[in-house]
Short mmCIF file of C-alpha atoms in Angstrom, two decimals:
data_model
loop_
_atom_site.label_atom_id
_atom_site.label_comp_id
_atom_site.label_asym_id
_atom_site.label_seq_id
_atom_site.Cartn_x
_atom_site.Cartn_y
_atom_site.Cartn_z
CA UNK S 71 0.00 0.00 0.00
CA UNK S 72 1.02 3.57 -0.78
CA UNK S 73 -0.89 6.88 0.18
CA UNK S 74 -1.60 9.59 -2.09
CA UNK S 75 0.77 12.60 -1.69
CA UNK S 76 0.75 16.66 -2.90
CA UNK S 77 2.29 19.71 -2.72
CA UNK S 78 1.26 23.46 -1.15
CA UNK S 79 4.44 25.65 -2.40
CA UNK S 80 4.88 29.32 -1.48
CA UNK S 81 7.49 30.74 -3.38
CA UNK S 82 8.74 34.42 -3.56
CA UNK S 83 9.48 35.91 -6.73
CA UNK S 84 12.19 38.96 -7.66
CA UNK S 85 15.27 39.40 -8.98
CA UNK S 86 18.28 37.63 -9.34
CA UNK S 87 19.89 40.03 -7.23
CA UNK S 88 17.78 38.46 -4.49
CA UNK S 89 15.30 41.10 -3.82
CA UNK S 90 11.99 40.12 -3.54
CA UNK S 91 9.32 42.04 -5.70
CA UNK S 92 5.67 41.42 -5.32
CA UNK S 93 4.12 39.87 -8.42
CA UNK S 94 1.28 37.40 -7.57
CA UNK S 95 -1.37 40.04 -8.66
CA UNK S 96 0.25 39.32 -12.26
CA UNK S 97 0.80 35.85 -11.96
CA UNK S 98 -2.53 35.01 -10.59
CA UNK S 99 -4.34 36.93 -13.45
CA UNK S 100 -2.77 35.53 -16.00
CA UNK S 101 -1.77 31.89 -14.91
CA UNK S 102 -3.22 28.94 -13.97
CA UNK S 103 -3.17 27.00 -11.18
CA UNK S 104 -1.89 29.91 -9.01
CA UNK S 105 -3.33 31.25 -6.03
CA UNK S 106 -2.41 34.73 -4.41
CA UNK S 107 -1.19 35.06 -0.62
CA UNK S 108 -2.26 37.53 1.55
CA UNK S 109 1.47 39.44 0.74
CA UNK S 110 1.68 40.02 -3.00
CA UNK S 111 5.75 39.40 -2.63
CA UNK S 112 4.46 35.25 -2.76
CA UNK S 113 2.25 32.92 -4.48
CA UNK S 114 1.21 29.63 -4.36
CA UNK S 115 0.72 26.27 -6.30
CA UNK S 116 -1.08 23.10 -5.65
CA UNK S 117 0.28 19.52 -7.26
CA UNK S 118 -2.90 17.40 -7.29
CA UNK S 119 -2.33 14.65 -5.17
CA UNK S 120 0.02 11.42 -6.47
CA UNK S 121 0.37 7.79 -5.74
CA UNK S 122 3.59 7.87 -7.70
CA UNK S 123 6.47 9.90 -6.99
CA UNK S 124 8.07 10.38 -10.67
CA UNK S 125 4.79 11.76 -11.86
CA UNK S 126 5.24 14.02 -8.33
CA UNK S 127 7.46 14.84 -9.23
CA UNK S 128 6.96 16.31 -12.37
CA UNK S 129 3.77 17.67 -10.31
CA UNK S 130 5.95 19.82 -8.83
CA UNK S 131 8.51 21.23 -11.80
CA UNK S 132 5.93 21.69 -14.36
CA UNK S 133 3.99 24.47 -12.71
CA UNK S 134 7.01 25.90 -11.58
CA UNK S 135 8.71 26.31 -14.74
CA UNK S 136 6.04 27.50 -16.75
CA UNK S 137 6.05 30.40 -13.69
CA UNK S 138 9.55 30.73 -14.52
CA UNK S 139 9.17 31.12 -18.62
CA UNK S 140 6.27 33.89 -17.56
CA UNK S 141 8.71 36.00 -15.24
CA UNK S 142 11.04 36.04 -17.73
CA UNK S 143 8.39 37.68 -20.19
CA UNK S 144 7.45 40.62 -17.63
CA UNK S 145 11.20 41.69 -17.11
CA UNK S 146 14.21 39.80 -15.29
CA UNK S 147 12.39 37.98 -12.94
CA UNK S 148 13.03 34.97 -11.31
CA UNK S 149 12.17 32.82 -7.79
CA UNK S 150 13.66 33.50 -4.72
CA UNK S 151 15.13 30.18 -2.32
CA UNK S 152 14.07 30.33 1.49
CA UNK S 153 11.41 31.22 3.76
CA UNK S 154 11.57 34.60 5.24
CA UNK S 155 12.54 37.98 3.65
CA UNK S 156 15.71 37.19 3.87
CA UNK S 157 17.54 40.59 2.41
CA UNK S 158 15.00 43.14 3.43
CA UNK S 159 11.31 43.71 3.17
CA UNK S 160 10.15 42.63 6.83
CA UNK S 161 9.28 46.58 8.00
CA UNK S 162 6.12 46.85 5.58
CA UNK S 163 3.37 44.49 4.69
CA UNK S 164 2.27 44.56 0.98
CA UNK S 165 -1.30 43.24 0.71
CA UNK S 166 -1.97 41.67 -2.64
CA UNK S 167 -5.48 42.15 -2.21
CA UNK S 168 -7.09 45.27 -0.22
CA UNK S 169 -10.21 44.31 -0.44
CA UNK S 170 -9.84 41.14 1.28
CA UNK S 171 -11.33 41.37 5.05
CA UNK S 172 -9.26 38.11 5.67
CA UNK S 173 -6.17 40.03 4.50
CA UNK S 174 -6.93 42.73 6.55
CA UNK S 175 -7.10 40.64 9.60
CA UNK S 176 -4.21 38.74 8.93
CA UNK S 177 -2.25 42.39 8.40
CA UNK S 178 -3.46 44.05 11.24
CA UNK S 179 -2.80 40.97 13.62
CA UNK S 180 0.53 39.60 12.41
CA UNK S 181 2.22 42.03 10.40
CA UNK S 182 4.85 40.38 8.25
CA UNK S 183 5.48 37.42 10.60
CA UNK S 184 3.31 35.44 8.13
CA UNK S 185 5.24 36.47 4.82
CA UNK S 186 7.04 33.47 4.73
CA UNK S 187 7.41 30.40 2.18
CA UNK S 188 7.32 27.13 2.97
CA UNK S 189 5.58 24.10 1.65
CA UNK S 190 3.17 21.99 3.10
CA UNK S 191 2.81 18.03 2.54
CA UNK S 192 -0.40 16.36 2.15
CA UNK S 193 -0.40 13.13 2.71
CA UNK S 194 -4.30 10.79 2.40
CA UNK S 195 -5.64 8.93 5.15
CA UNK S 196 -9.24 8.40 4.49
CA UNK S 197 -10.57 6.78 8.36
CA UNK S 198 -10.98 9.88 10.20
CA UNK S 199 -9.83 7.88 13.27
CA UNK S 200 -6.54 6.51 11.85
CA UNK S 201 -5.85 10.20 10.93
CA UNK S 202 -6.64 11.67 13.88
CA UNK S 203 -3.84 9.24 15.66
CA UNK S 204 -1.50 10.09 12.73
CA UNK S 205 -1.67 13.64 13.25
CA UNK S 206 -1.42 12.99 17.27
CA UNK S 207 2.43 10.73 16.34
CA UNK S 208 3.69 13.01 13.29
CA UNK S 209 2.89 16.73 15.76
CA UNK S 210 5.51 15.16 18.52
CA UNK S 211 7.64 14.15 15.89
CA UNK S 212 7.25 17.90 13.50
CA UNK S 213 10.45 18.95 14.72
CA UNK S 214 12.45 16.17 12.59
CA UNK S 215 10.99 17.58 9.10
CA UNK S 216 11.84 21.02 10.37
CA UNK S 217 15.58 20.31 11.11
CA UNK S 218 15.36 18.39 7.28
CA UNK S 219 14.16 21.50 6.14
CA UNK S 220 15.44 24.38 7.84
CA UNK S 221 16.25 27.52 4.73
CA UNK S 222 15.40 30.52 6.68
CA UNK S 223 18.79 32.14 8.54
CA UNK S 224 18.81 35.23 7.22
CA UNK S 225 16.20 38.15 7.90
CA UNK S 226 16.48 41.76 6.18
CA UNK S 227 20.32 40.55 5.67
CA UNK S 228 21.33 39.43 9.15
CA UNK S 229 21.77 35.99 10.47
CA UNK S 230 19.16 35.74 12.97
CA UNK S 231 20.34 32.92 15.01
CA UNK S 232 17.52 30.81 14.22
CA UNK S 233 17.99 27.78 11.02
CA UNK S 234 14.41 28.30 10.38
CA UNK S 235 13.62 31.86 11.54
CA UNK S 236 9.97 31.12 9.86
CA UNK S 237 9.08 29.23 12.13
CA UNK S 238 10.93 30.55 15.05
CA UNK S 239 8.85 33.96 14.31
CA UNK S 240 5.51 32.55 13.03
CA UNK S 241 2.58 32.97 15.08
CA UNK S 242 1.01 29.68 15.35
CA UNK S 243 -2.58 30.14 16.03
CA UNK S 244 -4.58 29.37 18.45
CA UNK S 245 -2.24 29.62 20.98
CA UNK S 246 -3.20 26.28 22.35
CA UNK S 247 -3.61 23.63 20.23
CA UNK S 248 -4.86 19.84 22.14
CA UNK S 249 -3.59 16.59 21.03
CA UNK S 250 -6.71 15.36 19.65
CA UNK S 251 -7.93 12.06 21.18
CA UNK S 252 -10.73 11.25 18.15
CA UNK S 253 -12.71 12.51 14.98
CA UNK S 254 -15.68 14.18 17.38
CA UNK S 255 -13.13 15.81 19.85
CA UNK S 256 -11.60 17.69 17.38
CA UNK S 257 -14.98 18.53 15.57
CA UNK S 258 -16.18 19.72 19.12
CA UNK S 259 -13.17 21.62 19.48
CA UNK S 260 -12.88 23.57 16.00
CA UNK S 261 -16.69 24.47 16.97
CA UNK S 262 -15.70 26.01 20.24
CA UNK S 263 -12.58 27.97 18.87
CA UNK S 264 -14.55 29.33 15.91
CA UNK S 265 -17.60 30.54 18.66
CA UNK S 266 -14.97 32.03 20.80
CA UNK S 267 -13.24 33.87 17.98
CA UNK S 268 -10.00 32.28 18.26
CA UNK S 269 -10.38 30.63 14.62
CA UNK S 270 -11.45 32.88 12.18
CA UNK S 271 -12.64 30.38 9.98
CA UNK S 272 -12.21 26.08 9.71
CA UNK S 273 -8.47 27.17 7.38
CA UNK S 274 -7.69 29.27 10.56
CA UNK S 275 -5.51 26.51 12.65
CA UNK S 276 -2.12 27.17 12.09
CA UNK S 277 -0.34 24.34 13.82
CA UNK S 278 2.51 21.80 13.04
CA UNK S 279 0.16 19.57 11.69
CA UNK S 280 -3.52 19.75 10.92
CA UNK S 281 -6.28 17.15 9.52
CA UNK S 282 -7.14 18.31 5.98
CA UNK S 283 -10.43 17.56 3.96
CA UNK S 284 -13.19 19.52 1.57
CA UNK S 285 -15.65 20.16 4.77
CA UNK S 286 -13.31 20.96 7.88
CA UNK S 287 -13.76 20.31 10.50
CA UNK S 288 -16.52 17.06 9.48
CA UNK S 289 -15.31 15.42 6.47
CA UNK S 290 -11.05 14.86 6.45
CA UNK S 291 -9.30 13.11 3.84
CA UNK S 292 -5.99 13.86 4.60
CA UNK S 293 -2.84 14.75 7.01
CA UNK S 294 -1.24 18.20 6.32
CA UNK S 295 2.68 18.61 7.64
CA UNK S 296 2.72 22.58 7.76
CA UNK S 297 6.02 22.38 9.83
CA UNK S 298 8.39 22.67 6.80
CA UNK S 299 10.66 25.54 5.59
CA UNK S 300 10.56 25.68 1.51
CA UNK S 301 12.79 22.69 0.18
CA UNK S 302 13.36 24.21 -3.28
CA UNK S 303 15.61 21.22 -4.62
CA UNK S 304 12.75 18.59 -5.70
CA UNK S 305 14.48 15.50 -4.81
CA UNK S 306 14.99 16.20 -1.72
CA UNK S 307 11.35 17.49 -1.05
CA UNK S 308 10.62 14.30 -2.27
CA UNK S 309 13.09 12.12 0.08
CA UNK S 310 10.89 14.09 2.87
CA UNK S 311 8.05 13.53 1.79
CA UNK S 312 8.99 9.85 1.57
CA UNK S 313 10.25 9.79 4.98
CA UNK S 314 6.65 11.20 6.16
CA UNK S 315 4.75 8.31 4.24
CA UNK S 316 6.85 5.55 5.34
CA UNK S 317 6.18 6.73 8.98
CA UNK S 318 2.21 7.29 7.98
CA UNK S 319 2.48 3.78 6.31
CA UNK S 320 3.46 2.57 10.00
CA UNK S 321 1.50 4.07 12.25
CA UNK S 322 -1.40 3.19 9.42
CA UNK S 323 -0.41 -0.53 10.10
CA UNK S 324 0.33 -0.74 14.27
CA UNK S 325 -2.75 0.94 16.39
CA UNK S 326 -0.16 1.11 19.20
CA UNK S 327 2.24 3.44 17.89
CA UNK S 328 0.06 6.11 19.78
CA UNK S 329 1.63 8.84 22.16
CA UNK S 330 -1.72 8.22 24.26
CA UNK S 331 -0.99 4.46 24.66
CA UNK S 332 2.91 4.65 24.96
CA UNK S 333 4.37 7.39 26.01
CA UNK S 334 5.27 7.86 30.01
CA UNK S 335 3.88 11.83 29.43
CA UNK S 336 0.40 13.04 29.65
CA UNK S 337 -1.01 14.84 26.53
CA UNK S 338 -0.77 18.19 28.68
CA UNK S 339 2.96 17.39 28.83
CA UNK S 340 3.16 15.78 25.49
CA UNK S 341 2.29 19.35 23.66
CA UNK S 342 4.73 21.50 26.04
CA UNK S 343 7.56 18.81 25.42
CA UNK S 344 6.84 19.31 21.05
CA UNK S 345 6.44 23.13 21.35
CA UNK S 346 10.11 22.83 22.94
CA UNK S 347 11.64 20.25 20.55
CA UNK S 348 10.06 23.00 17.51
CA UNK S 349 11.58 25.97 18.61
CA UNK S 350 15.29 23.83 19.50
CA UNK S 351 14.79 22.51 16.00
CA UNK S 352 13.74 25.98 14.55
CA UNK S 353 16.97 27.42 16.46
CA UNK S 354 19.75 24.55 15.52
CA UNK S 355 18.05 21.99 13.21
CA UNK S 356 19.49 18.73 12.85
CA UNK S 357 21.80 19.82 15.91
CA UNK S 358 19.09 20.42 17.96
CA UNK S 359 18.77 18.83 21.24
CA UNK S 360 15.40 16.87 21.47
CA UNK S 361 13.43 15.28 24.32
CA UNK S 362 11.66 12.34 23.14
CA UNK S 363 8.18 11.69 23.48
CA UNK S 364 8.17 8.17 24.49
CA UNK S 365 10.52 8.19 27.26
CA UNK S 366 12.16 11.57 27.75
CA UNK S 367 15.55 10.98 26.62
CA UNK S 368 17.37 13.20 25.27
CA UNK S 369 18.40 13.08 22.05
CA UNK S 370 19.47 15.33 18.54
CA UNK S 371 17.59 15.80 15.97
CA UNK S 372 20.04 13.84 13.44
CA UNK S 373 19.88 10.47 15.78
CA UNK S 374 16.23 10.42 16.12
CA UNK S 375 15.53 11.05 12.45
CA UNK S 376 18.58 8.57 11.83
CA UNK S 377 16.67 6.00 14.57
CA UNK S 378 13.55 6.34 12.32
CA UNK S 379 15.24 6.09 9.13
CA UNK S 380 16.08 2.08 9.41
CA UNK S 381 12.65 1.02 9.42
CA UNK S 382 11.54 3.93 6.97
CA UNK S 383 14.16 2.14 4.69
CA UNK S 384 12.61 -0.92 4.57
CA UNK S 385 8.78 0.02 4.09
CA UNK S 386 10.05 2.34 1.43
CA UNK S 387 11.93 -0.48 -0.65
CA UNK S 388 8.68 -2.61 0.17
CA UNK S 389 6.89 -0.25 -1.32
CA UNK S 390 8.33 0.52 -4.33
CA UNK S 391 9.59 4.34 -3.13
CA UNK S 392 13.14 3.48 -1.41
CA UNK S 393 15.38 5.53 -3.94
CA UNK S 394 13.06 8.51 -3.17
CA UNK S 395 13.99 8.17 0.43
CA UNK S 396 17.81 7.14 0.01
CA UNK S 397 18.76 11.33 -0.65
CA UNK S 398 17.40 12.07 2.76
CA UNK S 399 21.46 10.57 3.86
CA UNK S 400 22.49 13.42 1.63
CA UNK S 401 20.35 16.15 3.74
CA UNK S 402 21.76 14.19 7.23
CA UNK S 403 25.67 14.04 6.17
CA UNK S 404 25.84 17.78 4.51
CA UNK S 405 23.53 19.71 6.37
CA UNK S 406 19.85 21.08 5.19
CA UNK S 407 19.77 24.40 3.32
CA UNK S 408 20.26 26.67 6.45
CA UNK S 409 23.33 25.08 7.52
CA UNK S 410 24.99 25.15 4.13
CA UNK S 411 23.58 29.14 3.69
CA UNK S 412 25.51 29.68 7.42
CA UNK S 413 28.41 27.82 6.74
CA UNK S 414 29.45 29.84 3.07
CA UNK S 415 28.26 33.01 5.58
CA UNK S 416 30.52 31.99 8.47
CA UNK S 417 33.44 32.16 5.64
CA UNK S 418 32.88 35.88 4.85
CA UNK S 419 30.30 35.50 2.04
CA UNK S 420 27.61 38.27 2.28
CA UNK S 421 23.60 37.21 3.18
CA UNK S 422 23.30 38.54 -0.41
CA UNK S 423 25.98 36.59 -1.93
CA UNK S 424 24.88 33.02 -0.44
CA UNK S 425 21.05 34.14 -1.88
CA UNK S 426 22.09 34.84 -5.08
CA UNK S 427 24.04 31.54 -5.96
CA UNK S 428 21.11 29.83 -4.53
CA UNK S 429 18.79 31.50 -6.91
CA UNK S 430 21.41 30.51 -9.73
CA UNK S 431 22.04 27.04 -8.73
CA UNK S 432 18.42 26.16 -8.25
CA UNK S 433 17.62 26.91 -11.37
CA UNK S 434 20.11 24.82 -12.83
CA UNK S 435 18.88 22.20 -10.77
CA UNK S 436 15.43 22.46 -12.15
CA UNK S 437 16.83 22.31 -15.62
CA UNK S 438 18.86 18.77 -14.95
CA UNK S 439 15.77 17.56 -13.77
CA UNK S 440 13.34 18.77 -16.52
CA UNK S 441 15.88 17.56 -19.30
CA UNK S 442 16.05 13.89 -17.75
CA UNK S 443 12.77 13.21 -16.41
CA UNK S 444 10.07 15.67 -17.42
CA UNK S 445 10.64 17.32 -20.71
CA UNK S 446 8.04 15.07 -22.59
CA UNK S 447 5.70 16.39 -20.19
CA UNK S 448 6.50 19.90 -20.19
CA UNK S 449 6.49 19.69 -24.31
#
């Protein structure tokens, strides 16, 4: 068995100087398959959701180099790696629509906190129970696929101190968010947050990980891992993503693996324990110094995801999906995006310097891949 799997990207666009100009209004109007974010500096795309991961992964090229082919046609235009505003930008918000009363909101109460990229894995689990104890395993353990992804060190050109200052910054809402213990507590609980005003609407939940469907809070399809920084190179997006399934694939199969049934921590404890492990993962990554949910021992990021990575190994070669996994060694030996940005930066290269031979080598990147797998496609 396999599970379906998509894509939501955020991606800035600007220059290939690195500074980020706001477009979407453009690109929305005249593209498809491209949604507009509340900050016109980023927009969006949605890969419909795959069984397979080649055809995922031309899911996930195909939209973004026809974007590419359109920037080029309004001036020099191109995207921008990472997940904050990493050379400057962060003192004003830039609404892409002011006639939005959601936009307004999300202005007025977060400024440019939420004017970040990232993507966000969706992975189907039809039984709304099954899900619900996915989501409750996968939120303890939403610090590992933020120390894989970590590409936010820099903010308005200064190293921040944070790998992932996205997430380190963002302001996850509601303040409070239960490990939920079935389908009709969460329902119940959605209900009372959007009576109270703490939800402004069911898309309103901005957590590590949320239960996705077309009728939230009542009819779920599918988890959604909102933890991770933008992964711009696709294969290792995808070695992530594969990482996540073979997990899901797990849990899917053994009821037990349940942080209500085996961990030595109460749920209360549980959720103060992960909100530590995310911001020690925001701050150092794969460094970072965990406490584990089942037992409380310490450990770094790098062992646990290593620990978890054996098994993954072999449902993924079971599977069918183990040389989409195997590149997730390459992210644990040389460091995620973050730590590569801070090590050129630790050498004397400028903030603006590391961006711009990002920008340049992802692109090249996205060429390789287009000319061996996906050309036919995108012809």
């Amino acid at each position: 068995m396999v599970l379906s799997k998509g894509f939501e990207i955020e991606m800035y666009t600007g220059t290939p100087q690195g500074d980020i100009v706001g477009l979407s209004d453009k690109i929305t109007s005249e593209l498809d398959g491209f949604m507009r974010e509340p900050d016109s500096r980023n927009v969006e795309y949605i890969t419909a959701p795959f069984f397979d991961y080649e055809q995922l992964l031309c899911g996930l090229l195909c939209p973004r180099l026809k974007l590419r082919r359109y920037l080029q046609e309004l001036g020099d235009y191109t995207l921008i790696p990472g997940s904050t505003l990493s050379l400057g930008g962060s003192d004003k918000f830039l609404r892409s629509d002011p006639d939005s009363p959601y936009h307004e909101y999300i202005e007025q109460t977060y400024g440019t906190k939420v004017v970040t990229a990232s993507v966000h894995i969706n992975v189907g689990i039809s039984d709304p129970e099954i899900l619900m104890r996915a989501c409750r395993i996968i939120r303890l353990e939403a610090p590992l696929y933020l120390a894989l992804s970590a590409s936010s060190p820099f903010l308005d050109g200064k190293a921040t101190g944070y790998h992932s200052t996205r997430w380190g910054l963002f302001p996850q809402t509601p303040t409070s968010v239960p490990l939920f213990a079935s389908h009709a507590d969460h329902i119940s609980w959605v209900e009372q947050q959007l009576e109270l005003g703490t939800m402004q609407n069911v898309r309103h939940l901005w957590t590590s990980v949320r239960p996705n469907g077309d009728r939230r809070p009542y009819d779920l399809n599918r988890l959604e891992l909102r933890i991770c920084d933008l992964v711009t190179d696709p294969i290792a997006l995808l070695a992530i993503s594969a990482f996540l399934e073979a997990r899901l694939l797990q849990v899917i199969e053994n009821p037990n693996i349940d942080p209500l049934v085996k961990s030595s921590f109460s749920p209360e404890e549980l959720i103060a324990i992960t909100a530590q492990n995310e911001i020690a993962c925001a701050t150092s990554s794969l460094d970072a110094q965990l406490t584990h949910w089942f037992d409380g021992r310490t450990i770094t990021a790098r062992d646990w995801i290593n620990e978890l990575y054996e098994s993954a190994t072999a449902i993924a070669k079971q599977q069918g999906f183990g040389c989409f996994l195997s590149p997730l060694q390459k992210i644990l030996r040389e460091g995620n995006q973050a730590q590569r940005w801070l090590q050129l930066h630790s050498l004397g290269v400028s903030s603006r310097n590391v961006i711009t031979q990002a920008i340049s080598s992802i692109q090249e990147r996205e060429l390789e891949l287009e000319d061996k797998l996906c050309s036919s496609i995108v012809a």
